[in-house]
CSV table of C-alpha atoms in Angstrom, one decimal:
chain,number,residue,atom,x,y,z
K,1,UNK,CA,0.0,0.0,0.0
K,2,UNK,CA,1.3,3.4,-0.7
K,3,UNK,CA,0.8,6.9,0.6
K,4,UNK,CA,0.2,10.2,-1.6
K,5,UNK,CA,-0.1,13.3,0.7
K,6,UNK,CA,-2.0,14.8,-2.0
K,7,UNK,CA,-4.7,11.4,-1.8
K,8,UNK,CA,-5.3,13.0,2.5
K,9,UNK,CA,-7.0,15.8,3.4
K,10,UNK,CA,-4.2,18.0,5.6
K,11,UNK,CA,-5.4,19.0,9.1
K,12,UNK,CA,-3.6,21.3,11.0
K,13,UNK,CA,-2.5,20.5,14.4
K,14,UNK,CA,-0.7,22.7,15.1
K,15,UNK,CA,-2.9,24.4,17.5
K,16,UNK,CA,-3.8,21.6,19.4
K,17,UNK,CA,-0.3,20.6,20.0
K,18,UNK,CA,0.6,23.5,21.7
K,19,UNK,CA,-2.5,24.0,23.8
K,20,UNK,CA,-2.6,20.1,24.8
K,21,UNK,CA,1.9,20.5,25.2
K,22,UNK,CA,1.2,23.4,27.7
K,23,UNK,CA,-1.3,21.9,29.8
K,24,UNK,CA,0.0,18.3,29.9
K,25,UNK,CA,3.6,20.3,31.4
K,26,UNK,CA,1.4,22.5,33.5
K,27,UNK,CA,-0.7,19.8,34.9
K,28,UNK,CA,2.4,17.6,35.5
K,29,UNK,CA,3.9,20.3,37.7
K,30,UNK,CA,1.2,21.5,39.1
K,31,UNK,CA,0.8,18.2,40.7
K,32,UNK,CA,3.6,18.9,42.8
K,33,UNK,CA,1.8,21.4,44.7
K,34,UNK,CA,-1.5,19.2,45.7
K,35,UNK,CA,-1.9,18.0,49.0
K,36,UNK,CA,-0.5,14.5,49.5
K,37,UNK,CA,-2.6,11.4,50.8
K,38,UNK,CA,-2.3,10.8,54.5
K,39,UNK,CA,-2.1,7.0,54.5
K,40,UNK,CA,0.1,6.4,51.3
K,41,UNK,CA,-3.2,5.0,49.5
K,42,UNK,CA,-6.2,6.0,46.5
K,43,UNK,CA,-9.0,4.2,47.5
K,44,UNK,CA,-7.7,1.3,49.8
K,45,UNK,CA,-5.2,0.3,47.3
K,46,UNK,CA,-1.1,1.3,47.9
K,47,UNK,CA,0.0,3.9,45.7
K,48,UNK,CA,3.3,2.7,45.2
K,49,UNK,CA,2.2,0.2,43.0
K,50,UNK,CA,2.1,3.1,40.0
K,51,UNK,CA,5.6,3.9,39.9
K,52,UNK,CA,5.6,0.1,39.0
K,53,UNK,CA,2.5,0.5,36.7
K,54,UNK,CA,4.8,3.2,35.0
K,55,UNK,CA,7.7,1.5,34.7
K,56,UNK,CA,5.7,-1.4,32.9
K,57,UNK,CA,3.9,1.3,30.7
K,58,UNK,CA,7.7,3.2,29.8
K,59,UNK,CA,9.1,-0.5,28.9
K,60,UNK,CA,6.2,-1.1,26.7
K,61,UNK,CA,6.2,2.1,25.1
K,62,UNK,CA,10.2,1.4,24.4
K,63,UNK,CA,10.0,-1.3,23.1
K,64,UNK,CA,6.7,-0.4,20.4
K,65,UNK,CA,9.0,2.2,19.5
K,66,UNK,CA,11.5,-0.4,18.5
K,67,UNK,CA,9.5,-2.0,16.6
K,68,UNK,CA,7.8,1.4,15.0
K,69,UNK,CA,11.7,1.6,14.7
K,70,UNK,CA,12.4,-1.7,12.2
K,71,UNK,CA,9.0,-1.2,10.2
K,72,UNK,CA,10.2,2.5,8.9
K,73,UNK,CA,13.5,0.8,8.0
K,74,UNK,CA,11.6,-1.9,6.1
K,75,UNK,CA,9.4,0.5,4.9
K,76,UNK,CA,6.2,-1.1,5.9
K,77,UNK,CA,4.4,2.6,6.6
K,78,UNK,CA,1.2,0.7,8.2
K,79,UNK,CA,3.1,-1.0,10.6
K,80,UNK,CA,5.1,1.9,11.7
K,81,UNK,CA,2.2,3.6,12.0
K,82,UNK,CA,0.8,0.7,14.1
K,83,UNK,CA,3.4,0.4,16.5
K,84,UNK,CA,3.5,4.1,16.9
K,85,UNK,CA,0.2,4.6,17.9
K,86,UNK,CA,0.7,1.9,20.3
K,87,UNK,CA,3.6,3.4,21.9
K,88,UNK,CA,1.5,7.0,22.2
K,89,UNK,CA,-1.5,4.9,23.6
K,90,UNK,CA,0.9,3.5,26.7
K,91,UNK,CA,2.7,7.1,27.0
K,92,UNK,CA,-0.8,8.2,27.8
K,93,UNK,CA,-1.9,5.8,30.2
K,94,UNK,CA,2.1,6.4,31.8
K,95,UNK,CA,0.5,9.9,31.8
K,96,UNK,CA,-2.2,9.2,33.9
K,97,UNK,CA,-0.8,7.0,36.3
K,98,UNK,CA,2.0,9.1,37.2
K,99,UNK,CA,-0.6,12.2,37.6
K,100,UNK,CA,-2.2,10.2,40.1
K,101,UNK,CA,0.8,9.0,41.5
K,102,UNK,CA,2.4,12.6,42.2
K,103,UNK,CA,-0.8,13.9,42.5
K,104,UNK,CA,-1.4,11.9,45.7
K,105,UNK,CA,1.5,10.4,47.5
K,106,UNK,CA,4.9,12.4,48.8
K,107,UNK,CA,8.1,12.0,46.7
K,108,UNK,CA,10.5,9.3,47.2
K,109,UNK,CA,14.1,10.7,47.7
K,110,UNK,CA,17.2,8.2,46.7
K,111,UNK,CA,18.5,6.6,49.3
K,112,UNK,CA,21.8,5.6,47.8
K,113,UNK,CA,25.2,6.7,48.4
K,114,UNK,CA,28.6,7.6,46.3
K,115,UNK,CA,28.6,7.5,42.6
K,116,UNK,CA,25.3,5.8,42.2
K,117,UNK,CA,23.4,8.8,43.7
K,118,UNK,CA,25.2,11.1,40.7
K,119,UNK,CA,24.2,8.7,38.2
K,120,UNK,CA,20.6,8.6,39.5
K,121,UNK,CA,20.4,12.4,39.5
K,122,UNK,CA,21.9,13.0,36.4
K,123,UNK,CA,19.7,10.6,35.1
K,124,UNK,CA,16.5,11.7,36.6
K,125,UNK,CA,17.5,14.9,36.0
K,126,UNK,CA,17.7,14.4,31.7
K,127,UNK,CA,14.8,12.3,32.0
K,128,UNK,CA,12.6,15.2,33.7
K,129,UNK,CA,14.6,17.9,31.4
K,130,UNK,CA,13.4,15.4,28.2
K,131,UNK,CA,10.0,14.2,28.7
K,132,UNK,CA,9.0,18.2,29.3
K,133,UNK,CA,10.8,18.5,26.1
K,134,UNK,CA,9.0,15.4,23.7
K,135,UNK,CA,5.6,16.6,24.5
K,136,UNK,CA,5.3,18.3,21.7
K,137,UNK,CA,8.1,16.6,19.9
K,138,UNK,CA,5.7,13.2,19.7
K,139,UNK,CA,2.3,15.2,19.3
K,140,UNK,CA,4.1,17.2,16.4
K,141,UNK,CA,5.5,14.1,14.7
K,142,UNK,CA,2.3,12.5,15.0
K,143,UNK,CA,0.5,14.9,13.7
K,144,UNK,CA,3.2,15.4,10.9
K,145,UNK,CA,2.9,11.8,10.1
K,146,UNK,CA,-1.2,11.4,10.1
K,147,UNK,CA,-1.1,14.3,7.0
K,148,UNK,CA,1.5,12.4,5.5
K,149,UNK,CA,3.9,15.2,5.4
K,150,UNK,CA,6.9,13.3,4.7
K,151,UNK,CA,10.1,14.9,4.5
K,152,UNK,CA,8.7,17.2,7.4
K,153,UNK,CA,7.3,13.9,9.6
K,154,UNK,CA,11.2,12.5,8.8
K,155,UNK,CA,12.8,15.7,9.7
K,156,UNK,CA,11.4,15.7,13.1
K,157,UNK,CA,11.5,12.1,13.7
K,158,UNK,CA,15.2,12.2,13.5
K,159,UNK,CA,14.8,13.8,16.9
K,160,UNK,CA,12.0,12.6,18.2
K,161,UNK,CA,12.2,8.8,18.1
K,162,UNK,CA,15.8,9.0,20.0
K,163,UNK,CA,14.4,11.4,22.4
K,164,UNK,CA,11.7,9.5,22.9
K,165,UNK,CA,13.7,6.1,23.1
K,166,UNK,CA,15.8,8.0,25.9
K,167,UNK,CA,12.9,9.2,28.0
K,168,UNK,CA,11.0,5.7,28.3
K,169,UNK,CA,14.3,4.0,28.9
K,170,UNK,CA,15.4,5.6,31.6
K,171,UNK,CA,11.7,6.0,33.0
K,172,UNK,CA,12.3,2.4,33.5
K,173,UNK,CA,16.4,3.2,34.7
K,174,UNK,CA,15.2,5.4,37.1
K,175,UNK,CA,12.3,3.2,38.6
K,176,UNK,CA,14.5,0.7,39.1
K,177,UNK,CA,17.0,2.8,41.0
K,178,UNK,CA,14.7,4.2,43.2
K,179,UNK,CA,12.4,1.3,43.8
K,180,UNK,CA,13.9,-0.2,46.8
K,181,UNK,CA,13.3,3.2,48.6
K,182,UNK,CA,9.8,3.3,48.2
């Protein structure tokens, strides 16, 4: 099956992008500021069960993006196009379970000492600094991608895919590092 840009009608998304970009950032700090749960649970069940939730979402999305990866190489556009709607899908449920993760229970601080405490930091610290940053890096390229704007999608891409790559990897990096201090 092939793809003629001139065959789709063109939406513009651009609008959207930024509106949805700024509140999904806003929101994600903003949470930061809400008043904690007392008892370390949402509804009976123990919240720290969503960093976990979130690390399985992040590995998920990694590894659809992989795979979105290999299908572009091959050229198989519905495949790609597959795979990357699967990877937005579990970057918006990560979405929502961390919201209600740091919406409702107090921050975990590393408990580590000596080198590894730099490495997490510095890793937490460009995996904050990045997922801010591919917000509208993904919702760009998607929308890019569903006008079949080629050489514009591909432009972008080139730095979206690693970026994004990098984020839900070290999602997963950084739960792991933390995870016996929760």
């Amino acid at each position: 099956m092939t793809y003629n840009q001139t065959d789709q009608k063109q939406r513009n998304y651009t609008p959207l992008i930024w509106v949805l970009s700024v509140i999904i950032v806003g929101v994600i700090f903003g949470t930061y500021f809400l008043p904690k749960s007392n008892d370390g649970t949402i509804f009976g069940i123990d919240l720290t069960v969503l960093p976990l939730l979130n690390a399985i979402f992040n590995t998920f999305t990694f590894l659809f993006l992989v795979a979105a990866l290999v299908a572009i190489k091959k050229k198989n556009i519905p495949v790609h196009r597959r795979f990357i709607v699967a990877a937005f899908t579990t970057t918006f449920l990560f979405c929502i379970s961390y919201l209600t993760y740091h919406a409702m229970a107090e921050s975990t601080s590393y408990g580590g000492e000596g080198i590894l405490k730099s490495i997490y930091y510095f890793v937490l610290l460009t995996h904050i600094v990045l997922a801010a940053v591919i917000v509208p890096l993904v919702l760009i390229t998607l929308g890019r991608g569903l006008n079949m704007q080629v050489e514009k999608h591909r432009k972008i891409a080139r730095w979206t895919m690693p970026l994004w790559l990098y984020v839900s990897f070290t999602g997963v990096l950084v739960y792991f590092m933390i995870s016996p201090y929760y």
